[in-house]
Coordinates of N, CA, C and O in Angstrom, one line a residue:
X1 N -43.6 -92.7 -4.7 CA -43.7 -91.8 -3.8 C -43.4 -91.9 -2.2 O -43.5 -93.7 -1.6
X2 N -42.7 -91.1 -1.5 CA -42.2 -91.5 -0.1 C -43.3 -91.9 0.7 O -44.4 -91.8 0.5
X3 N -42.8 -92.3 1.7 CA -43.6 -93.0 2.6 C -44.1 -91.7 3.6 O -43.6 -90.5 3.2
X4 N -45.4 -91.9 4.3 CA -45.7 -91.0 5.1 C -44.3 -90.6 6.1 O -44.8 -89.4 6.6
X5 N -43.7 -91.4 6.6 CA -42.8 -91.2 7.4 C -41.7 -90.3 7.3 O -40.8 -89.3 7.8
X6 N -41.2 -90.8 6.0 CA -40.6 -90.0 4.9 C -41.0 -88.5 4.6 O -40.1 -87.7 4.6
X7 N -42.2 -88.6 4.6 CA -42.6 -87.4 3.9 C -42.5 -86.3 5.2 O -42.3 -85.3 5.4
X8 N -42.9 -86.7 6.6 CA -43.0 -86.1 7.8 C -41.6 -85.6 8.4 O -40.8 -84.5 8.7
X9 N -40.2 -86.6 8.1 CA -39.0 -86.1 8.5 C -38.8 -85.5 7.2 O -38.0 -84.1 7.7
X10 N -38.9 -85.0 6.2 CA -38.6 -84.0 5.4 C -39.0 -82.9 5.7 O -38.5 -81.9 5.2
X11 N -40.4 -82.7 6.1 CA -41.7 -81.8 6.3 C -40.5 -80.7 7.7 O -40.4 -79.6 7.8
X12 N -40.1 -81.7 8.5 CA -39.7 -81.2 9.5 C -37.9 -80.7 9.9 O -38.2 -79.5 10.2
X13 N -37.9 -81.4 8.9 CA -36.4 -80.4 8.2 C -36.3 -79.3 7.5 O -35.6 -78.5 8.3
X14 N -37.2 -78.9 6.4 CA -37.8 -78.2 6.2 C -38.3 -76.9 7.2 O -37.8 -76.2 7.4
X15 N -38.9 -77.2 7.9 CA -39.3 -76.6 8.9 C -38.3 -75.9 10.0 O -38.7 -74.5 10.3
X16 N -37.5 -76.6 10.2 CA -36.2 -76.4 11.1 C -35.5 -75.0 10.2 O -35.1 -74.0 10.9
X17 N -35.3 -75.2 8.9 CA -34.9 -73.9 8.2 C -35.7 -72.8 8.2 O -34.6 -71.8 8.4
X18 N -36.8 -73.0 7.9 CA -37.7 -71.5 8.3 C -37.5 -71.5 10.0 O -37.7 -70.2 9.7
X19 N -37.6 -71.7 10.4 CA -37.2 -71.6 12.2 C -35.7 -71.2 12.0 O -35.9 -69.8 12.7
X20 N -34.4 -71.4 11.5 CA -33.8 -71.0 11.5 C -33.5 -69.4 10.5 O -32.8 -69.0 11.2
X21 N -34.5 -69.6 10.1 CA -34.0 -68.4 8.8 C -35.3 -67.3 9.8 O -34.7 -66.0 9.6
X22 N -36.4 -67.9 10.2 CA -37.0 -66.6 11.3 C -36.3 -65.9 12.3 O -36.3 -65.0 12.5
X23 N -35.2 -66.8 13.3 CA -34.4 -66.2 14.0 C -33.4 -65.0 13.7 O -32.8 -64.4 14.6
X24 N -33.1 -65.3 12.7 CA -32.1 -64.4 11.4 C -32.4 -62.6 11.1 O -31.8 -61.7 11.2
X25 N -34.0 -63.0 11.1 CA -34.5 -61.7 11.1 C -35.4 -60.6 12.1 O -35.8 -62.0 13.4
X26 N -34.9 -59.6 11.8 CA -35.9 -58.9 13.0 C -37.3 -58.3 12.5 O -37.7 -59.0 11.1
X27 N -38.7 -58.3 13.0 CA -39.7 -57.8 13.2 C -39.6 -57.2 11.7 O -40.5 -56.9 11.2
X28 N -38.7 -55.7 11.6 CA -38.9 -55.1 10.4 C -39.0 -55.5 9.2 O -39.3 -55.5 8.1
X29 N -38.1 -56.2 9.2 CA -37.3 -57.1 8.0 C -38.6 -58.0 7.4 O -38.7 -58.4 6.4
X30 N -39.3 -58.6 8.4 CA -40.4 -59.7 8.5 C -41.5 -58.8 7.6 O -42.2 -59.8 6.7
X31 N -41.4 -57.8 8.1 CA -42.4 -56.8 7.7 C -42.2 -56.2 6.3 O -43.0 -55.6 5.4
X32 N -41.3 -56.1 5.7 CA -40.4 -55.1 4.3 C -41.3 -55.7 3.0 O -40.8 -57.0 2.9
X33 N -41.7 -54.5 2.8 CA -42.2 -55.4 1.1 C -41.5 -54.3 0.1 O -41.4 -53.1 0.6
X34 N -41.4 -55.0 -1.0 CA -40.6 -54.6 -2.1 C -41.5 -53.1 -2.6 O -41.1 -52.3 -3.2
X35 N -42.9 -53.7 -2.7 CA -44.0 -53.1 -3.2 C -45.6 -53.4 -3.0 O -45.7 -54.9 -2.0
X36 N -46.7 -53.0 -3.4 CA -47.7 -53.3 -2.9 C -48.3 -54.7 -3.4 O -49.1 -55.5 -3.0
X37 N -47.7 -54.9 -4.4 CA -47.8 -56.3 -5.1 C -47.2 -57.5 -4.3 O -47.6 -59.2 -4.5
X38 N -46.2 -57.1 -4.3 CA -45.4 -58.3 -3.5 C -45.5 -58.5 -1.8 O -45.9 -57.9 -1.3
X39 N -45.3 -60.2 -1.4 CA -45.6 -59.7 -0.1 C -44.5 -60.1 0.7 O -42.9 -60.3 0.0
X40 N -44.4 -59.5 2.0 CA -43.1 -59.6 3.0 C -43.0 -60.9 3.0 O -43.7 -62.1 3.0
X41 N -41.5 -61.1 3.9 CA -41.1 -62.5 4.4 C -42.3 -63.5 5.3 O -42.8 -64.0 5.2
X42 N -42.6 -62.1 6.2 CA -43.9 -62.4 7.2 C -45.0 -62.6 6.2 O -45.9 -63.6 7.2
X43 N -45.4 -62.2 5.5 CA -46.7 -62.6 4.9 C -46.5 -64.2 4.2 O -47.7 -65.0 3.9
X44 N -45.2 -64.6 3.7 CA -45.3 -65.5 3.3 C -45.3 -66.9 4.4 O -45.9 -68.1 4.1
X45 N -44.8 -66.5 5.3 CA -44.9 -67.4 6.7 C -46.2 -67.8 7.0 O -46.5 -68.7 7.0
X46 N -46.9 -66.7 6.7 CA -48.5 -66.4 7.4 C -49.0 -67.2 6.2 O -50.0 -68.1 6.8
X47 N -48.8 -67.3 4.9 CA -49.5 -68.1 4.0 C -48.9 -69.7 4.1 O -49.7 -70.2 4.0
X48 N -47.6 -70.2 4.7 CA -47.4 -71.3 4.7 C -48.4 -72.1 5.4 O -48.8 -73.2 5.7
X49 N -48.8 -71.6 6.7 CA -49.1 -71.6 8.0 C -50.6 -71.6 8.0 O -51.2 -73.1 7.9
X50 N -51.4 -70.6 7.0 CA -52.1 -71.1 6.7 C -52.8 -71.8 6.0 O -54.0 -72.3 6.2
X51 N -52.3 -71.8 4.9 CA -52.7 -73.1 3.6 C -52.5 -74.1 4.2 O -53.6 -75.2 4.1
X52 N -51.3 -74.7 5.1 CA -51.6 -76.0 5.8 C -52.3 -76.4 6.5 O -53.5 -77.5 6.6
X53 N -52.5 -75.2 7.5 CA -53.7 -75.4 8.9 C -55.3 -75.4 8.1 O -56.1 -76.3 8.3
X54 N -55.5 -74.5 7.2 CA -56.8 -74.5 6.8 C -57.1 -74.8 5.4 O -58.6 -74.5 5.2
X55 N -56.1 -75.0 4.6 CA -56.7 -76.2 3.1 C -56.3 -77.5 3.2 O -57.2 -78.3 3.4
X56 N -55.3 -77.3 3.3 CA -54.4 -79.0 3.2 C -54.5 -79.9 4.0 O -55.3 -80.8 4.0
X57 N -54.4 -79.8 5.8 CA -54.7 -80.9 6.7 C -56.3 -80.7 6.6 O -57.0 -82.0 7.0
X58 N -57.0 -79.8 6.6 CA -58.6 -79.7 6.8 C -58.9 -80.9 5.3 O -59.7 -81.7 5.4
X59 N -58.5 -80.5 4.4 CA -58.4 -81.4 3.1 C -58.5 -83.1 3.5 O -59.0 -83.7 2.8
X60 N -57.7 -83.3 4.0 CA -57.1 -84.3 4.7 C -57.7 -84.9 5.6 O -58.6 -86.2 5.3
X61 N -58.5 -84.1 6.5 CA -59.7 -84.3 7.3 C -60.7 -84.5 6.5 O -61.4 -86.1 6.9
X62 N -61.0 -83.7 5.3 CA -62.4 -84.6 4.6 C -61.9 -86.2 3.9 O -63.2 -86.7 3.9
X63 N -60.8 -86.0 3.2 CA -60.8 -87.5 2.7 C -60.9 -88.6 3.8 O -61.4 -89.6 3.2
X64 N -60.4 -88.6 4.4 CA -60.6 -89.2 5.7 C -61.8 -89.8 6.4 O -62.6 -90.9 6.6
X65 N -62.6 -88.4 6.4 CA -64.5 -88.6 6.8 C -64.9 -89.3 5.6 O -66.3 -89.6 6.0
X66 N -64.4 -89.0 4.2 CA -65.4 -89.5 3.2 C -66.5 -88.8 3.4 O -67.7 -89.2 3.2
X67 N -66.4 -87.4 3.4 CA -67.8 -86.6 3.8 C -68.0 -85.9 2.5 O -67.9 -86.0 1.4
X68 N -69.2 -84.3 2.5 CA -69.7 -83.9 1.4 C -68.6 -83.3 0.7 O -68.9 -82.9 -0.9
X69 N -67.2 -83.0 0.9 CA -66.0 -81.9 0.3 C -65.7 -83.3 -0.3 O -64.3 -82.8 -1.3
X70 N -65.6 -84.6 -0.6 CA -64.4 -85.2 -1.4 C -66.0 -85.6 -2.8 O -66.8 -85.8 -2.8
X71 N -64.7 -86.2 -4.0 CA -65.2 -86.9 -5.0 C -64.8 -88.1 -5.2 O -64.1 -88.8 -4.3
X72 N -65.7 -88.9 -6.0 CA -65.2 -89.9 -5.9 C -64.2 -90.5 -6.2 O -63.3 -89.8 -7.1
X73 N -63.5 -91.7 -5.8 CA -62.4 -92.2 -6.1 C -61.5 -92.2 -7.6 O -59.9 -92.3 -8.0
X74 N -62.8 -92.3 -8.4 CA -61.8 -92.1 -9.8 C -61.5 -90.9 -10.3 O -61.0 -90.8 -11.5
X75 N -62.1 -90.1 -9.9 CA -61.4 -88.6 -10.1 C -60.1 -88.5 -10.4 O -59.3 -89.1 -9.4
X76 N -59.3 -87.7 -11.1 CA -57.6 -87.8 -11.6 C -57.2 -86.4 -11.6 O -57.6 -85.3 -11.3
X77 N -55.9 -86.7 -11.8 CA -55.4 -85.3 -11.3 C -55.0 -84.4 -12.5 O -55.5 -85.0 -13.6
X78 N -54.8 -83.0 -12.4 CA -54.7 -82.5 -13.9 C -53.3 -82.8 -14.3 O -52.6 -83.9 -13.9
X79 N -52.8 -82.4 -15.6 CA -51.7 -82.8 -15.9 C -50.4 -82.2 -15.1 O -49.5 -83.1 -14.9
X80 N -50.7 -81.3 -14.5 CA -49.8 -80.0 -13.5 C -50.1 -81.2 -12.5 O -48.6 -81.5 -12.2
X81 N -50.8 -81.3 -12.1 CA -50.9 -82.3 -10.7 C -50.2 -83.5 -11.0 O -49.4 -84.0 -9.8
X82 N -50.3 -84.5 -12.1 CA -49.6 -85.2 -12.6 C -48.2 -85.3 -12.5 O -47.1 -86.3 -11.9
X83 N -47.7 -84.1 -13.1 CA -46.1 -83.9 -13.3 C -45.6 -83.5 -11.8 O -44.7 -84.2 -11.6
X84 N -46.4 -82.4 -10.7 CA -45.9 -82.5 -9.5 C -45.4 -83.4 -8.5 O -45.0 -83.7 -8.1
X85 N -46.3 -84.5 -8.9 CA -46.4 -85.9 -8.0 C -45.2 -86.9 -8.4 O -44.9 -87.5 -7.7
X86 N -45.1 -86.5 -9.7 CA -44.6 -87.4 -10.1 C -42.9 -87.0 -10.0 O -42.1 -87.6 -9.7
X87 N -42.6 -85.7 -10.2 CA -41.5 -85.1 -9.3 C -41.2 -85.1 -8.0 O -39.8 -84.6 -7.6
X88 N -42.2 -85.3 -7.5 CA -42.2 -84.4 -6.0 C -41.4 -83.2 -5.4 O -41.2 -83.4 -4.9
X89 N -42.3 -82.7 -6.6 CA -41.7 -81.2 -6.5 C -42.4 -80.0 -7.5 O -42.9 -80.8 -8.4
X90 N -43.0 -78.8 -7.0 CA -43.6 -77.9 -7.8 C -42.2 -77.6 -8.8 O -41.3 -77.4 -8.5
X91 N -42.6 -77.1 -9.8 CA -41.6 -76.8 -10.9 C -40.9 -75.4 -10.2 O -41.8 -74.5 -9.4
X92 N -39.5 -75.1 -10.3 CA -39.1 -73.9 -10.3 C -39.4 -72.9 -10.6 O -38.7 -71.8 -11.1
X93 N -40.8 -72.2 -10.7 CA -41.4 -70.8 -11.2 C -41.9 -69.7 -10.2 O -42.9 -70.9 -9.1
X94 N -42.0 -69.2 -10.5 CA -42.7 -68.3 -9.6 C -44.5 -68.2 -10.0 O -44.7 -68.0 -11.3
X95 N -44.8 -68.2 -8.5 CA -46.8 -68.2 -9.1 C -47.1 -67.1 -8.5 O -46.7 -66.8 -7.5
X96 N -47.7 -66.2 -9.6 CA -47.9 -65.0 -9.3 C -49.4 -64.5 -8.6 O -50.1 -65.0 -10.3
X97 N -50.2 -64.6 -8.1 CA -51.5 -64.7 -7.6 C -52.0 -63.1 -7.5 O -51.3 -62.1 -6.8
X98 N -53.0 -62.6 -8.2 CA -53.1 -61.5 -8.2 C -53.6 -60.9 -6.7 O -54.4 -61.9 -6.2
X99 N -52.9 -59.8 -5.9 CA -53.7 -59.5 -4.5 C -54.8 -59.5 -4.7 O -55.7 -59.0 -5.6
X100 N -55.4 -60.0 -3.2 CA -56.8 -59.9 -3.1 C -57.0 -60.3 -1.4 O -56.4 -60.7 -0.6
X101 N -58.7 -59.9 -1.1 CA -58.6 -60.0 0.4 C -58.5 -61.2 0.8 O -58.5 -61.7 2.3
X102 N -59.1 -62.4 -0.1 CA -59.8 -63.5 0.4 C -58.1 -64.2 0.3 O -57.8 -65.5 0.6
X103 N -57.2 -63.9 -0.7 CA -55.7 -64.4 -0.9 C -54.5 -64.4 -0.2 O -53.7 -64.8 0.2
X104 N -54.3 -62.4 0.3 CA -53.1 -62.0 0.1 C -53.5 -62.0 1.9 O -53.9 -61.7 2.7
X105 N -52.1 -63.1 2.4 CA -52.4 -63.3 4.3 C -51.8 -61.6 4.7 O -51.1 -60.9 3.9
X106 N -52.4 -61.8 5.9 CA -51.9 -60.4 6.7 C -50.7 -60.6 7.1 O -50.1 -61.7 7.3
X107 N -50.2 -59.5 7.3 CA -48.6 -59.4 8.0 C -48.7 -59.5 9.3 O -49.9 -59.5 9.7
X108 N -48.0 -60.4 10.0 CA -47.6 -61.3 11.2 C -47.6 -60.4 12.0 O -47.5 -59.1 12.2
X109 N -48.3 -60.6 13.5 CA -48.2 -59.8 14.7 C -46.9 -59.9 15.3 O -46.1 -58.7 16.1
X110 N -46.1 -60.7 15.3 CA -44.8 -60.9 16.3 C -44.3 -62.0 15.5 O -44.5 -62.8 14.5
X111 N -43.1 -62.7 15.5 CA -42.1 -63.6 15.5 C -42.8 -64.5 16.4 O -42.6 -65.8 15.5
X112 N -43.3 -64.5 17.2 CA -43.9 -65.6 18.2 C -44.9 -66.2 17.8 O -45.1 -67.4 17.8
X113 N -45.8 -65.6 17.0 CA -46.9 -65.9 16.2 C -47.0 -66.6 15.3 O -47.0 -68.0 15.0
X114 N -45.8 -66.5 14.3 CA -45.0 -67.1 12.9 C -44.5 -68.4 14.2 O -44.5 -69.5 13.2
X115 N -43.7 -68.3 14.8 CA -42.9 -69.5 15.4 C -44.4 -70.5 16.0 O -44.1 -71.7 16.0
X116 N -45.1 -70.1 16.6 CA -46.5 -71.0 17.1 C -47.2 -71.4 16.6 O -47.5 -72.7 16.1
X117 N -47.2 -70.5 15.0 CA -47.9 -71.2 13.8 C -47.2 -72.7 13.1 O -48.0 -73.5 12.9
X118 N -45.8 -71.9 13.4 CA -45.3 -73.3 12.9 C -45.0 -74.7 13.3 O -45.1 -75.6 12.7
X119 N -45.0 -74.3 14.6 CA -45.0 -75.3 15.5 C -46.8 -76.1 15.5 O -46.5 -77.7 15.2
X120 N -47.6 -75.6 15.4 CA -49.2 -75.9 15.1 C -48.9 -76.6 13.9 O -49.7 -78.3 13.8
X121 N -48.5 -76.3 12.9 CA -48.4 -77.0 11.8 C -47.5 -78.4 11.8 O -48.7 -79.4 11.2
X122 N -46.4 -78.6 12.6 CA -45.8 -79.9 12.9 C -46.3 -80.4 14.0 O -46.7 -81.2 13.3
X123 N -47.0 -80.3 14.7 CA -47.9 -80.6 15.6 C -49.4 -81.4 14.7 O -49.6 -83.0 15.1
X124 N -49.8 -80.6 13.8 CA -50.7 -81.5 13.4 C -50.3 -82.5 12.2 O -50.3 -83.4 12.0
X125 N -48.8 -82.1 11.4 CA -48.2 -83.1 11.0 C -48.1 -84.3 11.3 O -48.3 -85.4 10.8
X126 N -47.6 -84.3 12.4 CA -47.4 -85.6 13.2 C -48.7 -86.3 13.8 O -48.7 -87.3 13.2
X127 N -49.6 -85.3 14.2 CA -51.1 -86.0 14.6 C -51.4 -87.0 13.1 O -52.0 -88.3 13.0
X128 N -51.3 -86.5 12.0 CA -52.2 -86.9 10.6 C -50.5 -87.8 10.2 O -51.9 -89.1 10.0
X129 N -49.9 -88.0 10.6 CA -48.9 -88.7 9.9 C -49.6 -90.2 10.7 O -49.5 -91.2 9.8
X130 N -49.8 -90.2 12.0 CA -49.8 -91.3 12.7 C -51.6 -91.8 12.0 O -51.6 -93.3 12.3
X131 N -52.4 -91.2 12.0 CA -53.7 -91.4 11.7 C -53.6 -92.5 10.3 O -54.2 -93.3 9.8
X132 N -52.4 -91.6 9.2 CA -52.5 -92.4 7.7 C -51.9 -93.5 7.6 O -52.4 -94.3 7.0
X133 N -51.0 -93.5 8.6 CA -50.4 -94.8 8.7 C -51.4 -96.0 9.0 O -51.2 -96.9 9.1
X134 N -51.8 -95.3 10.3 CA -52.7 -96.8 11.2 C -54.4 -97.2 9.9 O -54.5 -98.2 9.8
X135 N -54.4 -95.7 9.6 CA -55.9 -96.0 8.2 C -55.4 -96.8 7.3 O -56.3 -97.0 6.2
X136 N -54.4 -96.4 6.7 CA -53.3 -96.6 5.4 C -54.5 -96.2 4.1 O -54.9 -96.6 3.5
X137 N -54.6 -94.9 4.3 CA -55.6 -94.1 4.0 C -54.9 -93.5 2.4 O -54.6 -92.2 2.4
X138 N -54.3 -94.3 1.8 CA -53.5 -93.9 0.4 C -54.4 -93.7 -0.4 O -53.9 -92.6 -1.6
X139 N -55.6 -94.1 -1.0 CA -56.1 -94.0 -2.3 C -57.7 -93.9 -1.7 O -58.0 -93.5 -2.7
X140 N -58.1 -93.4 -0.7 CA -59.5 -93.4 -0.7 C -60.3 -91.9 -1.2 O -59.8 -92.2 -2.2
X141 N -60.9 -91.9 -0.4 CA -61.7 -90.3 -0.9 C -60.8 -89.4 -1.9 O -59.4 -89.1 -0.8
X142 N -60.8 -88.4 -2.5 CA -60.2 -87.7 -2.7 C -60.9 -86.3 -2.1 O -62.4 -86.1 -2.5
X143 N -60.1 -84.8 -2.5 CA -60.8 -83.4 -2.4 C -60.2 -83.0 -3.7 O -58.8 -82.8 -3.6
X144 N -60.6 -82.1 -4.4 CA -59.9 -81.4 -5.7 C -59.4 -80.5 -5.2 O -60.0 -79.3 -4.0
X145 N -58.1 -80.1 -5.5 CA -57.4 -79.2 -5.8 C -58.0 -78.6 -6.8 O -57.8 -78.8 -7.9
X146 N -57.5 -76.9 -6.5 CA -57.7 -75.8 -7.9 C -57.2 -75.9 -8.9 O -57.2 -75.9 -10.2
X147 N -55.8 -76.6 -9.0 CA -54.7 -76.7 -10.3 C -54.3 -77.9 -10.6 O -54.0 -78.4 -11.6
X148 N -54.2 -78.8 -9.2 CA -53.7 -79.9 -9.4 C -55.1 -80.9 -9.8 O -54.1 -82.5 -9.9
X149 N -56.1 -81.1 -9.3 CA -56.9 -81.9 -9.6 C -57.2 -82.8 -7.9 O -56.9 -82.4 -7.2
X150 N -58.0 -83.6 -8.5 CA -58.1 -84.6 -7.3 C -57.3 -85.2 -6.5 O -56.7 -86.0 -7.0
X151 N -57.3 -85.1 -5.3 CA -55.8 -85.6 -4.2 C -56.4 -86.5 -3.3 O -57.3 -85.9 -2.8
X152 N -55.9 -87.5 -2.8 CA -56.1 -87.9 -1.9 C -55.7 -87.8 -0.7 O -54.7 -86.6 -0.3
X153 N -55.8 -88.3 0.3 CA -55.1 -87.7 1.8 C -53.7 -87.6 1.8 O -53.1 -86.9 2.7
X154 N -53.2 -88.7 1.5 CA -51.7 -89.1 1.2 C -50.7 -87.7 0.3 O -49.8 -87.5 0.5
X155 N -51.8 -87.4 -0.5 CA -51.1 -86.7 -1.4 C -51.5 -85.7 -1.0 O -50.5 -84.8 -1.0
X156 N -52.1 -85.2 -0.1 CA -52.8 -83.5 -0.1 C -51.5 -83.7 1.3 O -50.9 -82.6 1.7
X157 N -51.0 -84.5 2.4 CA -50.3 -84.6 3.1 C -48.9 -84.1 2.7 O -48.1 -83.3 3.0
X158 N -48.6 -85.2 1.1 CA -47.2 -84.9 0.6 C -47.4 -83.0 0.0 O -45.8 -82.7 0.0
X159 N -48.4 -82.4 -0.2 CA -48.4 -81.6 -0.7 C -48.1 -80.3 -0.2 O -47.3 -79.8 0.1
X160 N -48.3 -80.7 1.3 CA -47.4 -79.5 2.7 C -46.4 -79.4 1.9 O -45.7 -78.7 2.6
X161 N -45.7 -80.7 2.2 CA -44.0 -80.8 2.2 C -43.6 -80.1 1.0 O -42.7 -79.0 0.8
X162 N -44.2 -80.1 0.2 CA -43.7 -79.8 -1.2 C -44.4 -78.5 -1.4 O -43.0 -77.7 -2.0
X163 N -44.8 -77.9 -0.7 CA -45.5 -76.2 -0.5 C -44.3 -75.5 0.2 O -44.0 -74.9 0.0
X164 N -44.2 -76.3 1.2 CA -43.2 -75.6 1.7 C -41.7 -75.3 1.5 O -41.1 -74.2 1.4
X165 N -41.2 -76.6 0.5 CA -40.4 -76.4 -0.1 C -40.3 -75.2 -1.1 O -39.1 -74.6 -1.7
X166 N -41.1 -75.5 -1.8 CA -41.5 -74.8 -3.3 C -41.1 -73.3 -2.7 O -40.3 -72.4 -3.4
X167 N -41.5 -72.8 -1.6 CA -41.5 -71.6 -0.9 C -40.2 -70.9 -0.6 O -39.7 -69.8 -0.5
X168 N -39.0 -71.6 -0.6 CA -37.3 -71.4 -0.4 C -37.3 -70.7 -1.2 O -36.4 -69.6 -0.9
X169 N -37.8 -70.7 -2.5 CA -37.4 -69.8 -3.4 C -38.0 -68.4 -3.5 O -37.3 -67.5 -4.0
X170 N -39.1 -68.0 -3.3 CA -39.7 -66.8 -2.5 C -38.8 -66.4 -1.6 O -38.4 -65.2 -1.3
X171 N -38.6 -67.4 -0.4 CA -37.5 -66.6 0.7 C -36.7 -65.9 0.5 O -36.0 -65.2 0.9
X172 N -35.6 -66.9 -0.5 CA -34.2 -66.7 -1.2 C -34.9 -65.1 -1.7 O -33.5 -64.4 -1.5
X173 N -35.3 -65.3 -2.7 CA -35.4 -64.1 -3.4 C -36.2 -62.7 -2.6 O -34.8 -61.6 -3.1
X174 N -36.8 -62.4 -1.9 CA -36.7 -61.6 -0.6 C -35.6 -61.3 0.2 O -35.7 -60.0 0.5
X175 N -35.1 -62.3 0.5 CA -33.9 -62.0 1.4 C -32.9 -61.3 -0.1 O -32.2 -60.1 1.3
X176 N -32.6 -61.9 -0.5 CA -31.7 -61.1 -1.6 C -31.8 -59.6 -1.8 O -31.3 -58.8 -1.9
X177 N -33.3 -59.4 -2.2 CA -34.0 -58.2 -2.4 C -33.4 -57.0 -1.4 O -33.6 -55.9 -1.3
X178 N -33.4 -57.4 0.2 CA -33.1 -57.0 0.8 C -31.6 -56.7 1.5 O -31.1 -56.3 2.3
X179 N -30.7 -57.6 0.6 CA -29.3 -57.4 0.6 C -29.0 -58.5 1.9 O -27.9 -58.1 2.6
X180 N -29.6 -59.5 1.8 CA -29.4 -60.6 3.1 C -28.9 -62.0 2.2 O -29.5 -62.3 1.4

C-alpha cells in the first residue's frame, strides 16, 4: 500500500485536475442534467466534497479516537473491499444508486462553493496526513464501510484518493454527453 505522503501527493494532483476542469465549465454546464436520474457535474463535485468531509474524514477521526463508532480491529474487509485495496482503485464500472433525498447531492450554488469545498478537503487531507504519520495509525481501530467492510484510518485516507480518481470516469462521461 502507498505511504500516507504518496496518497496525499496523488490526491493533490487529482484535485488539481478537478479544479482545472471546473475552470473550463460555466455554471449552466455545471448544473446541466441529462435526466432526473443522472447527476450534473456540479452534483458530482458536491458528492466528492461531502463524502470526503462528512463520511471518510469523519471516519478517520473515529478510528483515531477509538470511539463508539469503531469496531474491533479483527473485523475485516468484504471481498470487494479486499479487491479494491489490493488493486488500489475501484473497478472501472459505473455505480448506480437510486435517487434519494439522503444520497443525491444538491446542485452547487456557485463555482466558488465547489472550489472552496475542494480546498477544504485538501486542507483536511493535509492535516490528517500529519496526524496519521505522527500516530502511525495504520491498523488500530476500524469503522465499517457499507460495501467495503471494516477499514482503519489509513485505509479510509486511501479511500478518499481512490474515490476521487474513480469519479473521473463519471466526469468524462458527463462532459462527453455535453459534447465537450
